[in-house]
Amino acid sequence: MTKDEFDLFFMRMALREAEKAASDGEVPTGCVIVEPAVVEPAHDGHPPVFDWNPSIARILGRAHNQTEGLCDATAHAEMLALSGAFSAKGDWRLSGTRLYVTKEPCPMCAGAIVLARPDSVLWGVSDPKRGGGSVFGIFNHPGVNHHPETSSGILEKESRAVLQRFFAARRGD
């Protein structure tokens, strides 16, 4: 399996989390944090070599928005998935991981993600009003100590459709 196929596999899992959020009346955002299997560890300045087989990757955290249900403004999918990943890994440093989220992280989540240090952050649909990466530039800001690789538009159409259905139903369209 290629890295792109690996990414699609886990973004689909994040979409299932977003659907759970929608069914709970929450803004439909889902997040999954994955640690791919390492074939060859980093050495002599070379990065590690990963096996892009999802069946041997380790899912460290997965969650969906629970802001309303938990009455907690910080209960975003990313924050909850990060907490699960810290516990699963036994460390607050998530190097060697990939974070998948259906909607671009907000500034709060982007800041937490930078502190957690995953290698990559991949999202479905960008947020042109409140995007932590595209609007506020948190992921590549020169003042932060970690700059994860970012990629947007992964299953963008499907991610957008989940959000549009949710908000159309709320408006009574």
Coordinates of N, CA, C and O in Angstrom, one line a residue:
M1 N 0.8 -1.2 0.0 CA 0.0 0.0 0.0 C 0.9 1.2 0.0 O 1.9 1.3 0.7
T2 N 0.5 2.3 -0.7 CA 1.2 3.5 -0.8 C 0.9 4.4 0.4 O -0.1 4.2 1.1
K3 N 1.7 5.4 0.6 CA 1.4 6.4 1.7 C 0.1 7.1 1.4 O -0.7 7.4 2.4
D4 N -0.2 7.4 0.2 CA -1.5 8.1 -0.1 C -2.7 7.2 0.2 O -3.7 7.7 0.7
E5 N -2.6 5.9 -0.1 CA -3.7 5.0 0.3 C -3.8 4.8 1.8 O -4.9 4.8 2.3
F6 N -2.7 4.8 2.5 CA -2.6 4.8 3.9 C -3.4 6.0 4.5 O -4.3 5.9 5.4
D7 N -3.1 7.2 3.9 CA -3.7 8.4 4.4 C -5.3 8.4 4.1 O -6.0 8.8 5.0
L8 N -5.7 7.9 3.0 CA -7.1 7.8 2.7 C -7.8 6.8 3.6 O -8.9 7.1 4.1
F9 N -7.1 5.7 4.0 CA -7.7 4.7 4.9 C -8.0 5.4 6.2 O -9.1 5.3 6.8
F10 N -7.1 6.2 6.8 CA -7.3 6.8 8.1 C -8.2 8.0 8.0 O -8.8 8.3 9.0
M11 N -8.2 8.7 6.9 CA -9.1 9.8 6.8 C -10.5 9.3 6.7 O -11.4 10.0 7.3
R12 N -10.8 8.2 6.1 CA -12.1 7.6 6.2 C -12.5 7.2 7.6 O -13.7 7.4 8.0
M13 N -11.6 6.8 8.4 CA -11.8 6.5 9.8 C -12.2 7.8 10.5 O -13.1 7.9 11.3
A14 N -11.5 8.9 10.2 CA -11.8 10.2 10.8 C -13.2 10.7 10.4 O -14.0 11.2 11.2
L15 N -13.6 10.4 9.1 CA -15.0 10.7 8.6 C -16.0 9.9 9.4 O -17.1 10.5 9.7
R16 N -15.7 8.7 9.8 CA -16.7 7.9 10.6 C -16.9 8.6 11.9 O -18.0 8.6 12.5
E17 N -15.8 9.1 12.5 CA -15.9 9.8 13.8 C -16.7 11.1 13.6 O -17.5 11.4 14.5
A18 N -16.6 11.8 12.5 CA -17.3 13.0 12.2 C -18.8 12.6 12.1 O -19.7 13.4 12.7
E19 N -19.2 11.5 11.5 CA -20.6 11.1 11.5 C -21.1 10.8 12.8 O -22.3 11.1 13.1
K20 N -20.3 10.2 13.7 CA -20.7 10.0 15.1 C -21.1 11.4 15.8 O -22.1 11.5 16.5
A21 N -20.2 12.4 15.6 CA -20.4 13.7 16.1 C -21.8 14.2 15.6 O -22.6 14.7 16.4
A22 N -22.0 14.1 14.3 CA -23.3 14.6 13.8 C -24.5 13.9 14.4 O -25.5 14.6 14.7
S23 N -24.4 12.6 14.6 CA -25.5 11.9 15.1 C -25.8 12.3 16.6 O -26.9 12.1 17.1
D24 N -24.7 12.8 17.2 CA -24.9 13.3 18.6 C -25.2 14.8 18.7 O -25.3 15.4 19.8
G25 N -25.5 15.4 17.5 CA -25.8 16.8 17.5 C -24.6 17.8 17.7 O -24.8 18.9 18.0
E26 N -23.4 17.2 17.5 CA -22.2 18.0 17.6 C -21.7 18.4 16.2 O -22.0 17.7 15.2
V27 N -21.0 19.5 16.1 CA -20.4 19.9 14.8 C -19.5 18.7 14.3 O -18.7 18.2 15.1
P28 N -19.8 18.2 13.1 CA -19.2 16.9 12.7 C -17.7 17.0 12.3 O -17.4 17.2 11.1
T29 N -16.9 16.9 13.3 CA -15.5 16.8 13.0 C -14.9 15.5 13.7 O -15.3 15.3 14.8
G30 N -14.1 14.8 13.0 CA -13.5 13.6 13.5 C -12.0 13.6 13.4 O -11.5 14.3 12.4
C31 N -11.3 13.0 14.3 CA -9.8 13.0 14.3 C -9.3 11.6 14.6 O -9.9 10.9 15.5
V32 N -8.2 11.2 14.0 CA -7.5 10.0 14.2 C -6.0 10.2 14.2 O -5.5 10.9 13.4
I33 N -5.3 9.7 15.2 CA -3.9 9.9 15.3 C -3.3 8.5 15.2 O -3.6 7.6 16.0
V34 N -2.4 8.3 14.3 CA -1.8 7.0 13.9 C -0.3 7.0 14.0 O 0.4 8.0 13.6
E35 N 0.3 5.9 14.4 CA 1.7 5.7 14.4 C 2.0 4.6 13.4 O 1.7 3.4 13.7
P36 N 2.5 4.9 12.2 CA 2.8 3.9 11.3 C 3.9 3.0 11.8 O 4.8 3.4 12.6
A37 N 4.0 1.8 11.3 CA 5.0 0.9 11.7 C 6.4 1.3 11.1 O 6.4 1.7 9.9
V38 N 7.4 1.2 11.9 CA 8.7 1.6 11.4 C 9.5 0.4 10.9 O 9.6 -0.6 11.6
V39 N 9.9 0.5 9.7 CA 10.7 -0.6 9.1 C 12.2 -0.4 9.4 O 12.9 -1.4 9.7
E40 N 12.6 0.8 9.3 CA 14.0 1.2 9.6 C 14.0 2.5 10.4 O 13.6 3.5 9.9
P41 N 14.6 2.5 11.6 CA 14.6 3.7 12.4 C 15.5 4.8 11.8 O 16.4 4.4 11.0
A42 N 15.3 6.0 12.2 CA 16.1 7.1 11.8 C 17.6 6.8 12.2 O 17.8 6.3 13.3
H43 N 18.5 7.2 11.3 CA 19.9 7.0 11.7 C 20.8 7.9 10.8 O 20.4 8.1 9.6
D44 N 21.9 8.3 11.3 CA 22.9 9.1 10.5 C 22.3 10.2 9.7 O 22.6 10.4 8.5
G45 N 21.3 10.9 10.3 CA 20.6 12.0 9.6 C 19.6 11.6 8.6 O 19.0 12.5 8.0
H46 N 19.3 10.3 8.5 CA 18.2 9.9 7.6 C 17.0 9.7 8.3 O 17.0 9.2 9.5
P47 N 15.8 10.1 7.8 CA 14.6 9.9 8.5 C 14.2 8.4 8.5 O 14.8 7.6 7.8
P48 N 13.3 8.0 9.4 CA 12.9 6.6 9.5 C 12.1 6.2 8.2 O 11.6 7.0 7.5
V49 N 12.1 4.9 8.0 CA 11.4 4.3 6.9 C 10.1 3.6 7.4 O 10.3 2.8 8.4
F50 N 9.0 4.0 6.9 CA 7.7 3.5 7.5 C 7.1 2.4 6.6 O 7.3 2.4 5.3
D51 N 6.4 1.5 7.1 CA 5.6 0.5 6.4 C 4.2 1.1 6.3 O 3.5 1.4 7.4
W52 N 3.6 1.4 5.2 CA 2.4 2.0 5.0 C 1.2 1.1 4.9 O 0.2 1.3 4.3
N53 N 1.3 0.0 5.7 CA 0.2 -1.0 5.8 C -0.7 -0.6 7.0 O -0.2 -0.7 8.2
P54 N -1.9 -0.2 6.8 CA -2.8 0.2 7.9 C -3.0 -0.9 9.0 O -3.2 -0.6 10.2
S55 N -2.9 -2.2 8.6 CA -3.2 -3.2 9.5 C -2.1 -3.4 10.6 O -2.4 -4.0 11.6
I56 N -0.9 -2.8 10.3 CA 0.1 -2.9 11.3 C 0.4 -1.6 12.0 O 1.3 -1.5 12.8
A57 N -0.3 -0.5 11.5 CA -0.1 0.8 12.2 C -0.9 0.7 13.5 O -1.8 0.0 13.7
R58 N -0.4 1.6 14.4 CA -1.0 1.7 15.7 C -1.9 2.9 15.8 O -1.4 4.0 15.7
I59 N -3.2 2.8 16.1 CA -4.1 3.9 16.3 C -3.9 4.3 17.7 O -4.2 3.6 18.7
L60 N -3.4 5.5 17.9 CA -3.1 6.0 19.3 C -4.3 6.8 19.9 O -4.5 6.7 21.1
G61 N -5.1 7.4 19.0 CA -6.2 8.2 19.5 C -7.2 8.4 18.4 O -6.8 8.6 17.2
R62 N -8.5 8.4 18.7 CA -9.5 8.8 17.8 C -10.7 9.4 18.6 O -11.0 8.9 19.7
A63 N -11.3 10.4 18.0 CA -12.3 11.1 18.7 C -13.2 11.9 17.7 O -12.8 12.1 16.6
H64 N -14.3 12.4 18.2 CA -15.1 13.3 17.5 C -15.5 14.5 18.5 O -15.3 14.3 19.7
N65 N -16.0 15.5 17.9 CA -16.4 16.7 18.7 C -17.4 16.2 19.8 O -18.3 15.5 19.5
Q66 N -17.2 16.7 21.0 CA -18.1 16.5 22.1 C -18.3 17.7 23.0 O -18.6 17.6 24.2
T67 N -18.2 18.8 22.4 CA -18.3 20.1 23.1 C -19.7 20.2 23.8 O -19.7 20.6 25.0
E68 N -20.7 19.9 23.1 CA -22.1 20.1 23.7 C -22.3 19.0 24.7 O -22.8 19.3 25.8
G69 N -22.0 17.8 24.4 CA -22.3 16.7 25.3 C -21.5 16.8 26.6 O -22.0 16.4 27.7
L70 N -20.3 17.2 26.5 CA -19.4 17.4 27.7 C -19.5 18.8 28.4 O -18.9 19.0 29.4
C71 N -20.2 19.7 27.7 CA -20.3 21.1 28.2 C -18.9 21.6 28.4 O -18.5 22.2 29.4
D72 N -18.1 21.5 27.4 CA -16.6 21.8 27.5 C -16.2 22.4 26.1 O -16.2 21.7 25.1
A73 N -15.9 23.7 26.2 CA -15.5 24.4 24.9 C -14.2 23.8 24.3 O -13.9 24.0 23.1
T74 N -13.4 23.1 25.1 CA -12.2 22.5 24.6 C -12.3 21.1 24.1 O -11.4 20.4 23.6
A75 N -13.5 20.5 24.1 CA -13.7 19.1 23.8 C -13.9 18.9 22.2 O -14.8 18.3 21.7
H76 N -12.9 19.5 21.5 CA -12.8 19.3 20.1 C -12.3 17.9 19.8 O -11.5 17.4 20.6
A77 N -12.5 17.4 18.6 CA -12.1 16.1 18.2 C -10.6 16.0 18.4 O -10.1 15.0 18.9
E78 N -9.8 17.0 17.9 CA -8.4 17.0 18.0 C -7.9 16.9 19.4 O -6.9 16.1 19.8
M79 N -8.5 17.7 20.3 CA -8.0 17.7 21.7 C -8.3 16.4 22.4 O -7.4 15.9 23.1
L80 N -9.4 15.8 22.1 CA -9.7 14.5 22.7 C -8.9 13.4 22.2 O -8.4 12.5 22.9
A81 N -8.6 13.4 20.9 CA -7.7 12.4 20.2 C -6.3 12.6 20.8 O -5.6 11.6 21.0
L82 N -5.8 13.8 20.9 CA -4.5 14.0 21.5 C -4.4 13.4 22.9 O -3.4 12.7 23.2
S83 N -5.4 13.7 23.7 CA -5.3 13.1 25.1 C -5.2 11.6 25.1 O -4.5 11.0 25.8
G84 N -6.0 11.0 24.2 CA -6.0 9.5 24.0 C -4.6 9.0 23.5 O -4.1 8.0 24.0
A85 N -4.0 9.8 22.6 CA -2.7 9.4 22.0 C -1.6 9.6 23.1 O -0.7 8.7 23.2
F86 N -1.7 10.6 23.9 CA -0.7 10.8 25.0 C -0.7 9.6 25.9 O 0.3 9.0 26.3
S87 N -1.9 9.2 26.3 CA -2.0 8.0 27.2 C -1.6 6.7 26.5 O -0.8 5.9 27.1
A88 N -2.0 6.5 25.3 CA -1.6 5.3 24.6 C -0.1 5.2 24.4 O 0.5 4.1 24.5
K89 N 0.6 6.3 24.1 CA 2.0 6.3 23.8 C 2.8 6.4 25.1 O 4.0 6.1 25.1
G90 N 2.2 6.9 26.1 CA 2.9 7.1 27.4 C 3.9 8.3 27.3 O 4.9 8.3 28.0
D91 N 3.6 9.3 26.5 CA 4.4 10.4 26.3 C 3.6 11.5 25.7 O 2.7 11.3 24.9
W92 N 4.0 12.8 25.9 CA 3.2 13.9 25.3 C 3.8 14.2 24.0 O 3.3 15.0 23.2
R93 N 5.0 13.7 23.6 CA 5.6 13.9 22.3 C 5.1 12.8 21.4 O 5.4 11.7 21.6
L94 N 4.5 13.3 20.3 CA 3.9 12.3 19.4 C 4.7 12.2 18.1 O 4.2 12.1 17.0
S95 N 6.0 12.4 18.2 CA 6.9 12.2 17.0 C 6.6 10.9 16.3 O 6.4 9.9 17.0
G96 N 6.7 10.9 15.0 CA 6.5 9.6 14.3 C 5.0 9.3 14.0 O 4.7 8.2 13.6
T97 N 4.2 10.3 14.3 CA 2.7 10.0 14.1 C 2.1 10.9 13.0 O 2.8 11.9 12.6
R98 N 1.0 10.6 12.6 CA 0.2 11.3 11.6 C -1.2 11.6 12.2 O -1.8 10.7 12.7
L99 N -1.6 12.8 12.1 CA -2.9 13.2 12.7 C -3.8 13.6 11.5 O -3.5 14.4 10.6
Y100 N -5.0 12.9 11.5 CA -6.0 13.1 10.4 C -7.2 13.7 11.0 O -7.7 13.3 12.1
V101 N -7.7 14.8 10.4 CA -8.9 15.5 10.9 C -9.7 15.9 9.7 O -9.2 16.4 8.7
T102 N -11.0 15.8 9.9 CA -11.9 16.1 8.7 C -12.0 17.6 8.4 O -12.3 18.0 7.3
K103 N -11.8 18.5 9.4 CA -11.9 19.9 9.2 C -10.6 20.5 9.8 O -10.1 20.1 10.8
E104 N -10.1 21.5 9.1 CA -8.8 22.1 9.5 C -8.9 22.5 11.0 O -9.9 23.1 11.4
P105 N -7.9 22.2 11.8 CA -7.9 22.6 13.2 C -8.0 24.1 13.4 O -7.5 24.9 12.7
C106 N -8.8 24.4 14.5 CA -8.9 25.8 14.9 C -7.6 26.3 15.6 O -6.7 25.4 15.8
P107 N -7.4 27.5 15.9 CA -6.2 28.0 16.5 C -5.9 27.2 17.8 O -4.7 26.9 18.1
M108 N -6.9 26.9 18.7 CA -6.6 26.2 19.9 C -6.0 24.8 19.6 O -5.0 24.4 20.2
C109 N -6.7 24.1 18.7 CA -6.2 22.8 18.4 C -4.9 22.8 17.7 O -4.0 21.9 17.9
A110 N -4.7 23.7 16.8 CA -3.4 23.9 16.1 C -2.3 24.1 17.1 O -1.2 23.5 16.9
G111 N -2.5 24.9 18.1 CA -1.5 25.2 19.1 C -1.2 23.9 19.9 O 0.0 23.6 20.1
A112 N -2.2 23.2 20.2 CA -2.0 21.9 21.0 C -1.2 20.9 20.1 O -0.4 20.2 20.6
I113 N -1.6 20.9 18.8 CA -0.9 19.9 17.9 C 0.5 20.3 17.8 O 1.4 19.4 17.8
V114 N 0.9 21.5 17.6 CA 2.3 21.9 17.5 C 3.0 21.5 18.8 O 4.1 20.9 18.7
L115 N 2.4 21.7 20.0 CA 3.1 21.3 21.2 C 3.3 19.8 21.3 O 4.3 19.3 21.8
A116 N 2.3 19.0 20.7 CA 2.4 17.5 20.7 C 3.4 17.0 19.7 O 3.8 15.8 19.9
R117 N 3.8 17.7 18.7 CA 4.8 17.3 17.8 C 4.6 16.1 16.9 O 5.5 15.3 16.7
P118 N 3.4 16.0 16.3 CA 3.2 14.9 15.3 C 4.1 15.3 14.1 O 4.3 16.5 13.9
D119 N 4.4 14.3 13.3 CA 5.2 14.6 12.1 C 4.3 15.3 11.0 O 4.8 16.1 10.3
S120 N 3.0 14.8 10.9 CA 2.1 15.3 9.9 C 0.7 15.6 10.4 O 0.3 14.9 11.3
V121 N 0.1 16.6 9.8 CA -1.3 16.9 10.1 C -2.0 17.0 8.7 O -1.6 17.8 7.9
L122 N -3.0 16.2 8.6 CA -3.7 16.1 7.3 C -5.2 16.4 7.6 O -5.8 15.8 8.5
W123 N -5.8 17.3 6.8 CA -7.2 17.5 7.0 C -8.0 17.5 5.7 O -7.4 17.6 4.6
G124 N -9.3 17.4 5.8 CA -10.2 17.3 4.7 C -10.5 18.7 4.1 O -10.1 19.1 3.0
V125 N -11.3 19.4 4.9 CA -11.8 20.7 4.4 C -11.1 21.8 5.2 O -11.0 21.8 6.4
S126 N -10.6 22.9 4.5 CA -10.0 24.0 5.1 C -11.1 24.9 5.7 O -12.2 24.9 5.2
D127 N -10.7 25.7 6.7 CA -11.6 26.6 7.4 C -11.2 28.0 7.0 O -10.3 28.6 7.7
P128 N -11.8 28.7 6.0 CA -11.3 30.0 5.6 C -11.5 31.1 6.6 O -11.0 32.2 6.4
K129 N -12.3 30.9 7.7 CA -12.5 31.9 8.7 C -11.7 31.7 9.9 O -11.3 32.7 10.5
R130 N -11.5 30.5 10.3 CA -10.9 30.2 11.6 C -9.8 29.1 11.6 O -9.4 28.5 12.6
G131 N -9.3 28.9 10.4 CA -8.3 27.8 10.2 C -6.9 28.1 10.9 O -6.3 29.2 10.7
G132 N -6.5 27.2 11.8 CA -5.3 27.4 12.6 C -4.1 27.5 11.7 O -3.1 28.1 12.0
G133 N -4.2 26.8 10.5 CA -3.0 26.8 9.6 C -3.2 27.8 8.5 O -2.4 28.7 8.3
S134 N -4.3 27.7 7.8 CA -4.5 28.6 6.6 C -4.7 30.1 6.9 O -4.3 31.0 6.2
V135 N -5.4 30.4 8.0 CA -5.7 31.7 8.4 C -4.7 32.3 9.4 O -4.1 33.4 9.2
F136 N -4.4 31.5 10.5 CA -3.5 32.0 11.5 C -2.1 31.6 11.4 O -1.2 32.1 12.1
G137 N -1.8 30.7 10.5 CA -0.4 30.3 10.2 C 0.3 29.6 11.3 O 1.6 29.7 11.4
I138 N -0.4 29.0 12.2 CA 0.2 28.4 13.4 C 1.2 27.3 13.1 O 2.3 27.2 13.7
F139 N 0.9 26.4 12.2 CA 1.8 25.3 11.9 C 3.1 25.7 11.3 O 4.1 24.9 11.5
N140 N 3.2 26.8 10.7 CA 4.5 27.2 10.1 C 5.0 28.6 10.7 O 5.9 29.2 10.1
H141 N 4.5 29.0 11.8 CA 4.9 30.3 12.4 C 6.3 30.2 12.9 O 6.7 29.2 13.5
P142 N 7.1 31.2 12.6 CA 8.5 31.1 13.0 C 8.7 31.1 14.5 O 9.8 30.7 15.0
G143 N 7.7 31.5 15.3 CA 7.9 31.5 16.7 C 7.6 30.2 17.4 O 7.8 30.1 18.6
V144 N 7.2 29.2 16.7 CA 6.9 27.9 17.4 C 8.1 26.9 17.1 O 8.8 27.1 16.1
N145 N 8.2 26.0 18.0 CA 9.4 25.1 18.0 C 9.2 23.9 17.1 O 10.2 23.1 17.0
H146 N 8.0 23.6 16.6 CA 7.8 22.4 15.8 C 6.9 22.8 14.6 O 5.9 23.5 14.8
H147 N 7.3 22.3 13.5 CA 6.5 22.6 12.2 C 6.1 21.3 11.5 O 6.9 20.8 10.7
P148 N 4.9 20.8 11.9 CA 4.5 19.5 11.2 C 4.3 19.7 9.7 O 4.0 20.8 9.3
E149 N 4.5 18.7 9.0 CA 4.1 18.7 7.6 C 2.6 18.8 7.5 O 1.9 18.1 8.3
T150 N 2.1 19.6 6.7 CA 0.6 19.7 6.6 C 0.1 19.4 5.2 O 0.9 19.6 4.2
S151 N -1.1 18.9 5.1 CA -1.7 18.6 3.8 C -3.2 18.7 4.0 O -3.8 18.2 4.9
S152 N -3.8 19.5 3.0 CA -5.2 19.7 3.1 C -5.9 19.1 1.8 O -5.2 18.7 0.9
G153 N -7.2 18.9 1.9 CA -7.9 18.4 0.7 C -8.0 16.9 0.7 O -8.4 16.4 -0.3
I154 N -7.6 16.2 1.8 CA -7.7 14.8 1.8 C -9.2 14.4 2.0 O -9.8 14.7 3.0
L155 N -9.8 13.8 1.0 CA -11.3 13.5 1.1 C -12.1 14.8 1.4 O -13.0 14.8 2.1
E156 N -11.7 15.8 0.7 CA -12.3 17.1 1.0 C -13.8 17.1 0.6 O -14.6 17.6 1.4
K157 N -14.2 16.5 -0.5 CA -15.6 16.5 -0.9 C -16.5 15.8 0.2 O -17.5 16.3 0.6
E158 N -16.0 14.7 0.7 CA -16.7 13.9 1.7 C -16.8 14.7 3.0 O -17.8 14.7 3.7
S159 N -15.7 15.3 3.4 CA -15.6 16.1 4.6 C -16.6 17.3 4.6 O -17.3 17.6 5.5
R160 N -16.6 18.0 3.4 CA -17.5 19.1 3.3 C -18.9 18.7 3.3 O -19.8 19.3 3.9
A161 N -19.2 17.5 2.7 CA -20.6 17.0 2.6 C -21.1 16.8 4.0 O -22.3 17.1 4.3
V162 N -20.3 16.2 4.9 CA -20.8 15.9 6.3 C -21.1 17.2 7.0 O -22.2 17.3 7.6
L163 N -20.3 18.2 6.8 CA -20.6 19.5 7.4 C -21.8 20.2 6.8 O -22.7 20.7 7.6
Q164 N -21.9 20.1 5.5 CA -23.1 20.8 4.9 C -24.4 20.1 5.2 O -25.4 20.8 5.5
R165 N -24.4 18.8 5.3 CA -25.6 18.1 5.7 C -26.0 18.4 7.1 O -27.2 18.7 7.4
F166 N -25.0 18.5 8.0 CA -25.3 18.8 9.4 C -25.9 20.2 9.5 O -26.9 20.4 10.2
F167 N -25.3 21.2 8.9 CA -25.8 22.6 9.1 C -27.1 22.8 8.3 O -28.0 23.6 8.8
A168 N -27.3 22.1 7.2 CA -28.6 22.2 6.5 C -29.7 21.7 7.4 O -30.8 22.3 7.5
A169 N -29.5 20.6 8.1 CA -30.5 20.0 9.0 C -30.7 20.9 10.1 O -31.9 21.1 10.6
R170 N -29.7 21.6 10.6 CA -29.9 22.5 11.7 C -30.7 23.7 11.3 O -31.5 24.2 12.1
R171 N -30.6 24.2 10.1 CA -31.3 25.3 9.6 C -32.7 24.9 9.2 O -33.6 25.7 8.9
G172 N -33.0 23.6 9.0 CA -34.3 23.1 8.6 C -34.4 23.1 7.1 O -35.5 23.2 6.6
D173 N -33.3 23.1 6.3 CA -33.3 23.2 4.9 C -33.9 21.9 4.3 O -33.7 20.8 4.7

